[in-house]
Amino acid sequence: MPPPDDSLPHDDPRIGTVLSDRYRLDTLLGEGAMGRVYSAEHVMMRKRVAVKVLHSELTRVPEVVGRFEREAMAAANIDHPNVAAATDFGKLEDGSIYLVLEFVEGRNLRDELKRGPVSVGRALHITRQMAGALAAAHALNIVHRDLKPENVMLVKKAHDPDFVKVLDFGIAKVPLDAAATPGSQAGSAITRVGMVFGTPEYMAPEQALGKEVDNRADIYALGVILFELISGLRPFDEKDELGVLGQQLSKPVPRLAERVPGTLAPEAVESLIHRLLRKEVSERPNQALEVARALDGLLAQIAPELMTVVPGSIPGTASYPGTGSYPGIGRFPSSASLKAVATVAQFNADTPAPAEIEPPSDAPATLASDSPRPPLTSDADFDPGFPAAAPGKAGGASDDWFDGIRSNLPPKLQELPKAVLLGVPAAVLGVGVLILVLLVGAVATHTPEPAASGSAAASGEPKVEPSNQASNDEIVAARKDGVEALEKLSKTYPDDTSVMLELARAYALKERRVDAVEIIEKAVEKNPDSRKDPGVASTLWVAAQDEQSQDQAFALLQGAMGQKGADIIYDLVTTDGVKHKVVSRAEKWLASDQFQKNSSPALNIAVALRTAKSCGQKHGLLLRAKNVGDKRSLPYLHRFATPTGCGRGGRGDCNPCMRKDDRLKQAIEAIEKRSGS
């Protein structure tokens, strides 16, 4: 539950009283249209609880009482660690109804989202727990119907700071027999077709139309939340609620980067989100359990360190055991994780399987390509390692781990007993150590033969190896003599990148830009540090604007030049005087996936700010700009800070949402401080 709100009244007459001789109300936590929520203590058990008390005047409204009873029935019957449980329900002498709930102390997911989007791995971890809670509810034919960040709490539990608790089943669709309570007519309809319940931004299309809903309405809401966690914005977001519903009913779901430029997520995650947000009910997953399994598979690839054991987890999903490691060979996931990975491929049948996701360039080496370890994918908080030992197994080796090793051995060796297979590496290692000791001893006691007469060793002179690098004097002399001398020097020292770069500069001065780009490409291939040479940047800058060398220059800037190439292309776009054709080509690449891979975080956010369309998109980028932006972001941020420039006479505010908080000011101040502006 949230901490007490200072704006709430402090003269509540119920504070300090004891309800039903059991619950002492200590603090008012919150107040809504239906009632108040208190922090309380069970006086006999000394246990902290939360108590919801319905406003007494509303006890005469059957629909409101029915909603309150639904929450009690749903929360009391769903036994799952990610659901805030109800433990008691009753009436007071004045007719007020109260509900006792598990006390949840943590952060509201809506408040967490105000801090900005989260990493892909963390988003999957949070959503996976929500899917588990929904699966438990759906198993009882209970549909939440109002799943949204306001109804999700994140609490710290053991080593997990993002343990989920789903709250508020107040408008849940509950089976009629479970909803029959003392004083109500068993079998009476709780809701009627045509009545619309829920929050528009998270409402499934069929729910918005007042049609009958089932599990798949909750699955749609889960997709909206996953989209929002990763991008910082919902897929459809307009001030007019009817506008949101209209978009949900008619517009295609945007990709994450379309909604918030610069947002990165693996294709398998994007595909899952789009499957959850299908407009046709029949095209969404039937069960939250399916979604939980798909999320297991994605977590196994993207953030295995966030897969933790949850007591009471749903049968059939990955139980997240750690795995053993075999020294010198690599690490293997558990069979449960591998099954989960396979589930993603089956779940997203119309998209590339997770095995096709490219690993990050800095991923650690593993076994050959047929290794059973699932593929890796990049994420801000990604840790490619698996736990070092399986719980409950002596020596840290599990049967899953061992079976993974056995499956990679030749057929004959697979038939050997486990003890033999484990003993062979140890024996080989022992023999290897013995041989090494003998070799070291032989070298130490060996007396070298006298050197041959006339050799460098005999004369005491150091042996001089021929150099493959030109001396500074040679380069200076060749530079004075011109291109032909540098070409000759380059043939003498074909691997010397300093000579190559000097020759490229000479070609550029002679306007032989195609030759200059070819030489730079060879230099970068030989030594990636060549990209840092100032002459390389200036040469490619000019070559990219020359019709003869433009194609070669852009190919190099967009590929092997990496971050430096992305910087140069951005400069082409933002510098006055560059030809329109060149700018258009550069702008097109800035919108590509390859730019997202090559660009630095600082350039990435500058381009995202430059291309963002709506005020909501721009506002959603401010936190990232504050954290990683550089001087290139400042022109856009200062433009957002100007409250005029739009509308009639340019007096209207182009970005009114920037005035709702101080996030823009914080971003500008952080970048100026970082860059010394």
XYZ file of C-alpha atoms in Angstrom:
677
model
C 0.000 0.000 0.000
C 1.215 3.564 -0.616
C 2.541 5.630 2.289
C 0.113 7.997 4.017
C -0.844 11.054 1.974
C -0.295 14.332 3.848
C -3.186 15.881 1.925
C -5.678 13.467 3.525
C -7.747 14.595 6.513
C -6.174 13.900 9.904
C -9.422 14.153 11.927
C -10.938 10.879 10.717
C -13.085 9.615 13.631
C -12.334 5.980 12.768
C -8.580 6.339 13.402
C -7.774 4.685 16.723
C -10.978 2.637 16.791
C -11.110 -1.158 16.690
C -13.336 -2.798 14.079
C -15.137 -6.022 15.028
C -12.915 -6.308 18.129
C -10.014 -7.240 15.899
C -8.634 -4.462 13.664
C -7.280 -1.227 15.096
C -7.199 1.520 12.444
C -3.921 3.449 12.776
C -3.440 5.624 9.693
C -5.504 6.805 6.744
C -3.650 5.689 3.605
C -6.016 6.876 0.905
C -9.531 7.888 -0.036
C -11.593 7.333 -3.147
C -15.145 7.653 -4.387
C -16.118 4.344 -2.781
C -14.385 4.550 0.584
C -11.213 4.909 2.589
C -8.175 2.661 3.037
C -6.456 2.412 6.419
C -3.261 0.927 7.749
C -4.383 -1.287 10.607
C -3.213 -3.964 13.007
C -4.881 -7.178 14.084
C -4.889 -6.597 17.847
C -4.626 -10.280 18.773
C -2.100 -11.419 16.158
C -0.075 -8.179 16.039
C -0.164 -8.366 12.274
C -0.178 -5.355 9.943
C -3.114 -5.324 7.489
C -4.914 -2.889 5.193
C -8.614 -2.224 5.741
C -10.982 -0.794 3.124
C -14.157 0.731 4.536
C -17.026 1.560 2.173
C -18.600 4.993 2.677
C -21.709 4.443 4.781
C -23.947 6.422 2.400
C -22.997 4.060 -0.433
C -24.150 0.945 1.393
C -27.644 1.771 0.094
C -26.481 1.571 -3.532
C -26.704 -2.099 -4.627
C -24.269 -1.705 -7.548
C -21.565 -0.252 -5.310
C -22.060 -2.902 -2.648
C -21.907 -5.556 -5.375
C -18.585 -4.187 -6.609
C -17.166 -4.199 -3.089
C -18.310 -7.773 -2.574
C -16.755 -8.799 -5.891
C -13.392 -7.509 -4.769
C -13.739 -9.491 -1.536
C -14.700 -12.692 -3.347
C -11.959 -12.400 -5.952
C -9.130 -11.449 -3.589
C -10.140 -14.115 -1.085
C -10.229 -16.941 -3.620
C -7.089 -16.228 -5.643
C -4.200 -17.873 -3.818
C -1.093 -16.582 -5.564
C 2.035 -14.811 -4.271
C 1.597 -11.969 -6.787
C -1.970 -11.151 -5.682
C -2.758 -9.075 -2.587
C -4.893 -11.503 -0.614
C -8.135 -10.685 1.233
C -8.397 -12.211 4.695
C -11.685 -10.899 6.114
C -14.930 -9.190 5.191
C -17.752 -7.872 7.345
C -20.302 -5.234 8.340
C -20.161 -2.579 11.066
C -22.999 -1.446 13.325
C -23.577 1.701 11.229
C -24.052 -0.448 8.115
C -20.598 0.230 6.630
C -18.887 -2.688 4.937
C -15.167 -3.362 5.355
C -12.635 -5.559 3.615
C -9.344 -6.670 5.173
C -6.450 -7.076 2.760
C -2.813 -8.081 2.914
C -0.757 -4.991 3.759
C 1.494 -4.235 0.781
C 4.273 -1.727 1.393
C 6.110 -0.681 -1.747
C 5.988 1.524 -4.835
C 3.026 1.944 -7.114
C 3.893 0.977 -10.697
C 2.392 4.234 -11.949
C 4.805 6.198 -9.746
C 7.661 4.020 -11.013
C 6.714 4.820 -14.620
C 6.866 8.536 -13.872
C 10.624 8.066 -13.551
C 10.771 6.936 -17.173
C 10.869 3.644 -19.120
C 12.634 0.600 -17.680
C 15.030 -1.869 -19.291
C 13.578 -4.637 -21.443
C 14.676 -7.320 -18.980
C 13.096 -5.551 -16.025
C 9.875 -4.947 -17.977
C 9.634 -8.654 -18.816
C 10.309 -9.586 -15.176
C 7.486 -7.340 -13.905
C 5.055 -8.402 -16.631
C 5.850 -12.088 -16.080
C 4.695 -11.841 -12.472
C 1.529 -10.030 -13.510
C 0.846 -12.802 -16.031
C 1.226 -15.348 -13.225
C -1.306 -13.478 -11.084
C -3.746 -13.318 -14.009
C -3.286 -17.009 -14.740
C -4.242 -17.842 -11.149
C -7.320 -15.595 -11.415
C -8.317 -16.967 -14.810
C -8.068 -20.518 -13.484
C -10.996 -19.543 -11.217
C -12.831 -17.847 -14.107
C -12.134 -14.436 -12.542
C -11.348 -11.624 -14.993
C -9.766 -8.510 -13.457
C -11.071 -6.046 -16.112
C -9.157 -3.056 -14.706
C -5.497 -4.060 -14.891
C -3.353 -0.892 -14.985
C -0.168 0.413 -13.324
C -2.213 2.045 -10.537
C -3.360 -1.438 -9.486
C 0.129 -2.937 -9.360
C 2.575 -2.544 -6.477
C 6.307 -3.301 -6.522
C 7.691 -4.478 -3.191
C 11.147 -5.558 -2.083
C 11.163 -9.255 -1.280
C 14.408 -11.114 -0.551
C 16.773 -10.068 -3.366
C 14.011 -8.918 -5.714
C 13.203 -5.177 -5.544
C 10.411 -5.608 -8.132
C 8.207 -8.279 -6.580
C 4.713 -7.694 -7.959
C 1.429 -7.491 -6.080
C -1.738 -7.081 -8.153
C -4.484 -5.130 -6.355
C -8.098 -4.030 -6.747
C -10.410 -6.660 -8.167
C -13.272 -4.207 -7.578
C -14.742 -4.518 -11.076
C -13.640 -8.093 -11.629
C -15.919 -10.434 -13.505
C -16.566 -13.200 -10.972
C -18.479 -16.489 -11.526
C -22.080 -16.140 -10.367
C -21.874 -18.888 -7.759
C -18.771 -17.315 -6.181
C -20.390 -13.894 -6.159
C -23.459 -14.966 -4.252
C -23.089 -13.525 -0.768
C -25.355 -13.379 2.262
C -28.113 -10.908 1.476
C -27.649 -11.129 -2.296
C -29.677 -13.179 -4.713
C -27.692 -16.141 -5.913
C -27.501 -16.272 -9.668
C -28.312 -12.606 -10.223
C -26.205 -11.001 -12.935
C -23.305 -8.941 -11.662
C -22.738 -7.084 -14.919
C -24.791 -6.734 -18.044
C -23.703 -6.718 -21.671
C -23.544 -3.103 -22.827
C -22.096 -1.785 -19.560
C -18.533 -0.487 -19.904
C -16.122 -1.000 -17.005
C -12.407 -0.283 -16.866
C -9.863 2.409 -17.726
C -9.980 3.490 -21.413
C -6.205 3.515 -22.027
C -5.936 -0.159 -20.976
C -9.297 -1.355 -22.241
C -9.551 -4.082 -24.876
C -11.612 -3.117 -27.975
C -14.429 -5.525 -27.108
C -14.499 -4.176 -23.561
C -14.747 -0.597 -24.857
C -17.743 -1.616 -26.981
C -19.533 -3.053 -23.946
C -19.351 -6.610 -25.251
C -18.934 -9.723 -23.130
C -15.310 -10.081 -22.036
C -13.148 -12.995 -20.977
C -9.500 -13.650 -20.031
C -8.289 -11.998 -23.216
C -9.386 -8.544 -22.039
C -6.833 -8.818 -19.217
C -4.230 -10.074 -21.706
C -4.782 -6.963 -23.842
C -4.247 -4.727 -20.776
C -1.070 -6.663 -19.987
C 0.205 -5.879 -23.494
C -0.456 -2.170 -23.002
C 1.496 -2.201 -19.725
C 4.449 -4.063 -21.271
C 4.503 -1.524 -24.130
C 4.435 1.318 -21.601
C 7.158 -0.157 -19.405
C 9.613 -0.386 -22.301
C 8.781 2.854 -24.138
C 7.490 5.076 -21.346
C 4.238 5.720 -23.258
C 1.096 3.722 -23.996
C 0.549 2.640 -27.619
C -2.403 5.043 -27.932
C -2.409 8.167 -25.827
C -4.733 11.132 -26.392
C -6.240 13.631 -23.995
C -9.718 12.808 -25.265
C -10.682 9.384 -23.917
C -12.919 8.777 -26.923
C -9.864 9.406 -29.081
C -7.988 6.626 -27.294
C -10.864 4.173 -27.722
C -11.226 5.156 -31.356
C -7.547 4.451 -32.013
C -7.713 1.117 -30.223
C -10.615 0.126 -32.422
C -9.245 1.349 -35.747
C -5.508 2.086 -35.817
C -2.760 -0.554 -36.077
C -0.584 -0.940 -33.000
C 2.594 1.123 -33.517
C 6.047 -0.316 -33.076
C 7.889 0.836 -29.964
C 10.338 3.003 -31.907
C 7.470 4.584 -33.859
C 5.807 5.653 -30.632
C 9.037 6.756 -28.927
C 11.973 7.156 -31.346
C 15.138 5.517 -30.065
C 13.362 2.775 -28.111
C 15.182 -0.532 -28.572
C 13.722 -3.994 -27.999
C 14.422 -7.424 -29.533
C 12.078 -8.392 -32.348
C 10.723 -11.317 -30.304
C 9.600 -8.891 -27.575
C 8.009 -6.569 -30.144
C 6.203 -9.544 -31.656
C 4.864 -10.665 -28.276
C 3.489 -7.187 -27.551
C 1.704 -7.075 -30.904
C 0.213 -10.512 -30.294
C -1.178 -9.389 -26.934
C -2.645 -6.235 -28.511
C -4.486 -7.863 -31.408
C -7.861 -6.169 -31.955
C -9.624 -9.427 -32.716
C -10.199 -11.405 -29.531
C -9.636 -14.712 -31.315
C -6.126 -13.640 -32.373
C -4.880 -13.055 -28.826
C -3.564 -15.846 -26.573
C -6.410 -17.711 -24.886
C -4.743 -18.009 -21.495
C -2.426 -15.896 -19.364
C -0.519 -19.131 -18.775
C 0.553 -19.066 -22.439
C 1.815 -15.538 -21.976
C 3.689 -16.481 -18.798
C 5.491 -19.276 -20.633
C 6.406 -16.975 -23.520
C 7.780 -14.425 -21.050
C 9.809 -17.205 -19.410
C 11.473 -17.890 -22.740
C 12.317 -14.241 -23.349
C 13.689 -13.833 -19.838
C 15.875 -16.918 -20.286
C 17.529 -15.157 -23.221
C 17.521 -11.507 -22.237
C 17.785 -11.374 -18.438
C 18.310 -14.827 -16.888
C 19.520 -13.155 -13.695
C 15.961 -11.883 -13.139
C 14.481 -15.385 -13.210
C 13.957 -16.247 -9.549
C 12.079 -19.020 -7.752
C 8.532 -17.965 -6.879
C 6.835 -20.262 -4.323
C 3.472 -21.351 -5.637
C 4.353 -20.592 -9.249
C 2.101 -21.969 -11.916
C 2.679 -25.620 -12.937
C 4.067 -25.938 -16.415
C 6.139 -22.765 -16.396
C 9.859 -22.500 -15.874
C 10.776 -22.817 -12.210
C 13.992 -20.854 -12.762
C 16.601 -23.165 -11.204
C 20.222 -22.156 -11.389
C 22.575 -24.275 -13.472
C 25.964 -25.750 -12.882
C 29.033 -24.828 -14.897
C 31.615 -27.188 -16.275
C 35.112 -25.665 -15.954
C 36.696 -24.843 -19.269
C 33.656 -25.595 -21.387
C 31.008 -22.960 -20.728
C 27.655 -22.582 -19.013
C 24.388 -24.279 -19.809
C 20.803 -23.312 -18.949
C 18.442 -25.647 -17.145
C 16.088 -27.801 -19.194
C 13.184 -25.698 -17.910
C 14.759 -22.561 -19.359
C 15.410 -24.309 -22.664
C 11.782 -25.409 -22.828
C 10.775 -21.838 -22.127
C 12.930 -20.587 -25.009
C 11.298 -23.082 -27.332
C 7.901 -21.834 -26.172
C 8.639 -18.337 -27.476
C 9.291 -19.698 -30.968
C 6.035 -21.650 -30.830
C 4.141 -18.682 -29.353
C 5.359 -16.262 -32.043
C 4.885 -18.644 -34.936
C 4.608 -15.814 -37.448
C 7.861 -14.133 -36.371
C 11.543 -15.117 -36.362
C 12.304 -17.572 -33.594
C 14.395 -16.259 -30.695
C 17.293 -18.319 -31.986
C 17.596 -15.797 -34.841
C 18.214 -12.830 -32.527
C 21.722 -11.502 -32.982
C 23.962 -11.721 -29.900
C 25.683 -8.542 -28.745
C 29.133 -7.985 -30.188
C 30.687 -8.121 -26.741
C 28.959 -11.313 -25.665
C 31.347 -13.840 -24.101
C 32.422 -16.802 -26.184
C 30.579 -20.065 -25.607
C 30.704 -23.455 -27.264
C 30.273 -23.926 -30.988
C 27.056 -22.827 -32.708
C 25.308 -26.053 -31.741
C 25.671 -25.275 -28.028
C 22.405 -25.767 -26.131
C 22.751 -22.379 -24.470
C 19.947 -20.054 -25.664
C 20.987 -17.117 -27.856
C 21.722 -13.800 -26.236
C 20.223 -10.426 -27.007
C 21.195 -6.946 -25.946
C 19.597 -4.925 -23.157
C 20.698 -2.052 -20.953
C 20.848 -4.187 -17.822
C 21.791 -7.487 -19.542
C 24.014 -9.981 -17.786
C 24.725 -12.998 -20.018
C 25.866 -15.268 -17.205
C 23.841 -17.986 -15.499
C 24.058 -18.816 -11.780
C 27.142 -20.853 -11.009
C 25.488 -23.727 -9.201
C 22.145 -25.454 -9.096
C 20.425 -25.316 -5.718
C 20.213 -28.585 -3.891
C 22.935 -30.359 -5.893
C 26.214 -31.328 -4.338
C 29.185 -29.780 -6.041
C 26.948 -27.460 -8.046
C 26.305 -29.965 -10.868
C 22.700 -30.740 -11.826
C 21.326 -33.531 -13.996
C 20.107 -30.917 -16.492
C 23.610 -29.524 -16.748
C 25.172 -32.958 -17.155
C 22.630 -34.045 -19.773
C 23.497 -30.879 -21.712
C 27.159 -31.899 -21.783
C 26.397 -35.542 -22.649
C 24.237 -34.472 -25.629
C 27.220 -32.658 -27.181
C 29.559 -35.674 -27.006
C 30.144 -38.178 -29.823
C 27.625 -41.081 -29.816
C 30.130 -43.603 -28.425
C 31.024 -41.370 -25.479
C 27.355 -40.639 -24.710
C 26.946 -44.289 -23.720
C 29.582 -44.104 -20.966
C 28.451 -43.880 -17.311
C 28.313 -40.444 -15.669
C 31.106 -41.289 -13.207
C 33.444 -42.241 -16.038
C 32.668 -39.111 -18.006
C 33.278 -36.913 -14.995
C 36.475 -38.780 -14.161
C 38.037 -38.556 -17.627
C 38.451 -34.748 -17.642
C 39.984 -34.891 -14.180
C 42.451 -37.578 -15.277
C 43.337 -35.673 -18.439
C 43.829 -32.536 -16.406
C 46.146 -34.395 -14.017
C 48.269 -35.790 -16.862
C 48.413 -32.328 -18.433
C 49.703 -30.797 -15.215
C 52.375 -33.535 -14.882
C 53.590 -32.946 -18.458
C 53.725 -29.217 -17.840
C 55.850 -29.706 -14.716
C 58.284 -31.960 -16.598
C 58.598 -29.459 -19.448
C 59.295 -26.578 -17.072
C 61.952 -28.660 -15.345
C 63.568 -29.582 -18.648
C 63.744 -25.956 -19.742
C 65.197 -24.888 -16.400
C 67.995 -27.488 -16.466
C 68.753 -27.293 -20.188
C 72.179 -25.857 -21.063
C 72.004 -23.951 -24.368
C 74.399 -24.934 -27.160
C 77.186 -22.432 -27.974
C 76.055 -19.981 -30.615
C 77.489 -20.383 -34.086
C 80.530 -18.296 -34.835
C 79.712 -14.938 -36.402
C 76.068 -14.903 -35.256
C 74.451 -11.918 -33.525
C 74.179 -13.929 -30.300
C 77.853 -14.867 -30.376
C 78.925 -11.281 -30.862
C 76.676 -10.104 -28.028
C 74.682 -7.824 -30.335
C 70.856 -7.879 -30.102
C 69.102 -9.549 -32.982
C 67.182 -6.939 -35.036
C 63.934 -8.104 -36.632
C 62.905 -6.366 -39.849
C 60.258 -3.696 -39.074
C 56.860 -3.583 -40.776
C 56.346 0.037 -39.673
C 57.735 3.088 -41.437
C 59.753 5.498 -39.346
C 58.538 9.039 -38.784
C 61.383 10.370 -40.919
C 60.353 8.143 -43.816
C 56.739 9.348 -43.625
C 57.747 13.030 -43.454
C 60.080 12.621 -46.437
C 57.443 10.817 -48.505
C 54.833 13.464 -47.613
C 57.141 16.188 -49.011
C 57.714 14.237 -52.224
C 53.977 13.763 -52.858
C 51.512 11.009 -53.766
C 53.921 8.795 -55.741
C 56.402 8.654 -52.856
C 53.617 7.770 -50.398
C 52.318 5.063 -52.750
C 55.840 3.586 -52.913
C 56.151 3.749 -49.119
C 52.767 2.059 -48.762
C 54.007 -0.858 -50.873
C 57.100 -1.142 -48.707
C 55.006 -1.143 -45.526
C 51.649 -2.630 -46.605
C 50.431 -3.138 -43.001
C 51.348 0.308 -41.662
C 48.067 2.171 -41.121
C 49.933 5.451 -40.488
C 51.232 5.316 -44.038
C 47.758 4.409 -45.312
C 46.156 7.412 -43.614
C 48.875 9.732 -44.898
C 48.253 8.445 -48.423
C 44.470 8.914 -48.001
C 45.009 12.562 -47.042
C 47.214 13.036 -50.086
C 44.547 11.517 -52.341
C 41.902 13.803 -50.771
C 44.047 16.889 -51.472
C 44.257 15.791 -55.101
C 40.443 15.285 -55.070
C 40.942 11.569 -55.680
C 38.208 10.870 -53.124
C 37.274 7.371 -54.274
C 40.905 6.289 -53.789
C 40.995 8.075 -50.428
C 37.903 6.208 -49.152
C 39.306 2.848 -50.316
C 42.553 3.438 -48.413
C 40.671 4.538 -45.257
C 38.551 1.388 -45.438
C 41.707 -0.763 -45.495
C 43.203 1.193 -42.600
C 40.079 0.800 -40.459
C 40.001 -2.913 -41.232
C 43.645 -3.268 -40.157
C 43.333 -1.052 -37.097
C 39.915 0.110 -35.824
C 41.638 2.953 -33.934
C 42.144 4.593 -37.341
C 38.548 5.795 -37.024
C 39.708 8.328 -34.414
C 42.112 10.071 -36.790
C 40.839 13.645 -37.454
C 41.907 13.395 -41.079
C 39.616 10.404 -41.580
C 36.549 12.335 -40.409
C 37.259 15.352 -42.619
C 38.019 13.191 -45.652
C 34.818 11.149 -45.308
C 32.791 14.307 -44.612
C 33.821 15.722 -47.967
C 33.657 12.375 -49.808
C 30.055 11.826 -48.664
C 29.067 15.022 -50.496
C 30.879 14.147 -53.744
C 28.770 12.290 -56.309
C 31.728 10.143 -57.384
C 32.665 8.938 -53.886
C 29.311 9.293 -52.114
C 28.278 5.623 -52.236
C 31.624 4.344 -50.939
C 31.761 7.010 -48.237
C 28.238 6.315 -46.971
C 28.878 2.560 -46.961
C 31.923 3.096 -44.750
C 30.202 5.649 -42.498
C 27.205 3.381 -42.009
C 29.303 0.286 -41.365
C 32.900 -0.068 -40.229
C 33.182 3.501 -38.923
C 30.763 2.620 -36.095
C 29.903 5.439 -33.676
C 32.221 7.871 -35.425
C 30.437 7.250 -38.708
C 27.058 7.906 -37.091
C 28.406 11.192 -35.698
C 29.573 12.303 -39.168
C 26.257 11.431 -40.804
C 24.396 13.408 -38.112
C 26.668 16.381 -38.831
C 25.738 16.141 -42.502
C 22.082 16.472 -41.553
C 22.477 19.377 -39.135
C 25.084 21.497 -40.966
C 23.953 24.361 -43.183
C 25.001 24.287 -46.833
C 24.974 20.508 -47.348
C 23.106 19.520 -50.506
C 19.477 18.459 -50.050
C 20.119 15.093 -51.733
C 22.905 14.292 -49.234
C 20.816 15.437 -46.264
C 17.881 13.265 -47.368
C 20.117 10.235 -47.678
C 21.635 10.891 -44.254
C 18.221 11.451 -42.633
C 16.917 8.194 -44.054
C 19.782 6.309 -42.424
C 19.252 8.074 -39.087
C 15.804 6.443 -39.031
C 17.201 2.942 -39.643
C 17.855 0.041 -37.278
C 21.552 0.142 -38.191
C 21.799 3.684 -36.847
C 20.300 2.473 -33.572
C 23.059 -0.145 -33.344
C 25.946 2.115 -34.355
C 25.124 5.343 -32.557
C 26.266 6.295 -29.082
C 23.567 6.786 -26.413
C 24.191 10.546 -26.552
C 23.639 10.762 -30.312
C 20.732 8.338 -30.140
C 18.761 10.552 -27.773
C 19.592 13.701 -29.796
C 18.122 12.116 -32.936
C 15.120 10.831 -30.974
C 14.418 14.360 -29.697
C 14.848 15.744 -33.211
C 12.350 13.324 -34.797
C 9.749 13.074 -32.015
C 6.365 14.285 -33.232
C 3.971 14.683 -30.325
C 4.533 16.491 -27.051
C 3.977 13.177 -25.266
C 6.797 11.538 -27.230
C 9.158 14.388 -26.457
C 8.277 14.392 -22.771
C 8.855 10.639 -22.598
C 12.457 11.155 -23.785
C 13.458 13.738 -21.182
C 14.667 11.320 -18.523
C 16.992 9.583 -21.000
C 18.218 12.971 -22.224
C 18.992 13.945 -18.651
C 21.009 10.769 -18.094
C 22.989 10.419 -21.346
C 22.449 13.504 -23.514
C 25.229 15.827 -24.695
C 25.366 19.254 -26.369
C 23.610 17.915 -29.441
C 20.382 17.528 -27.457
C 20.373 21.078 -26.120
C 18.983 22.872 -29.225
C 15.895 20.645 -29.165
C 15.417 20.928 -25.402
C 15.699 24.723 -25.510
C 13.142 24.753 -28.310
C 10.757 22.677 -26.153
C 11.253 25.158 -23.328
C 9.887 28.025 -25.455
C 6.153 28.313 -24.697
C 5.308 29.969 -28.025
C 5.711 29.377 -31.743
C 2.536 27.566 -32.701
C -0.996 28.518 -33.598
C -2.289 31.806 -34.845
C 0.418 34.426 -34.864
C 2.861 31.945 -33.322
C 1.539 32.743 -29.860
C 0.396 29.210 -29.023
C 2.383 26.715 -26.958
C 3.879 23.994 -29.189
C 4.693 21.692 -26.272
C 2.264 22.326 -23.401
C 2.991 19.001 -21.697
C 6.514 20.258 -20.946
C 5.030 22.652 -18.368
C 3.447 19.964 -16.186
C 6.668 19.184 -14.285
C 10.331 20.189 -14.070
C 11.690 17.243 -16.063
C 12.696 19.462 -19.012
C 14.546 21.896 -16.749
C 16.382 19.028 -15.042
C 17.465 17.585 -18.412
C 18.862 20.910 -19.632
C 20.704 21.577 -16.375
C 22.218 18.062 -16.279
C 23.529 18.265 -19.862
C 24.924 21.775 -19.431
C 26.716 20.716 -16.269
C 28.105 17.593 -17.944
C 29.315 19.451 -21.031
C 30.551 22.542 -19.216
C 28.150 24.823 -21.090
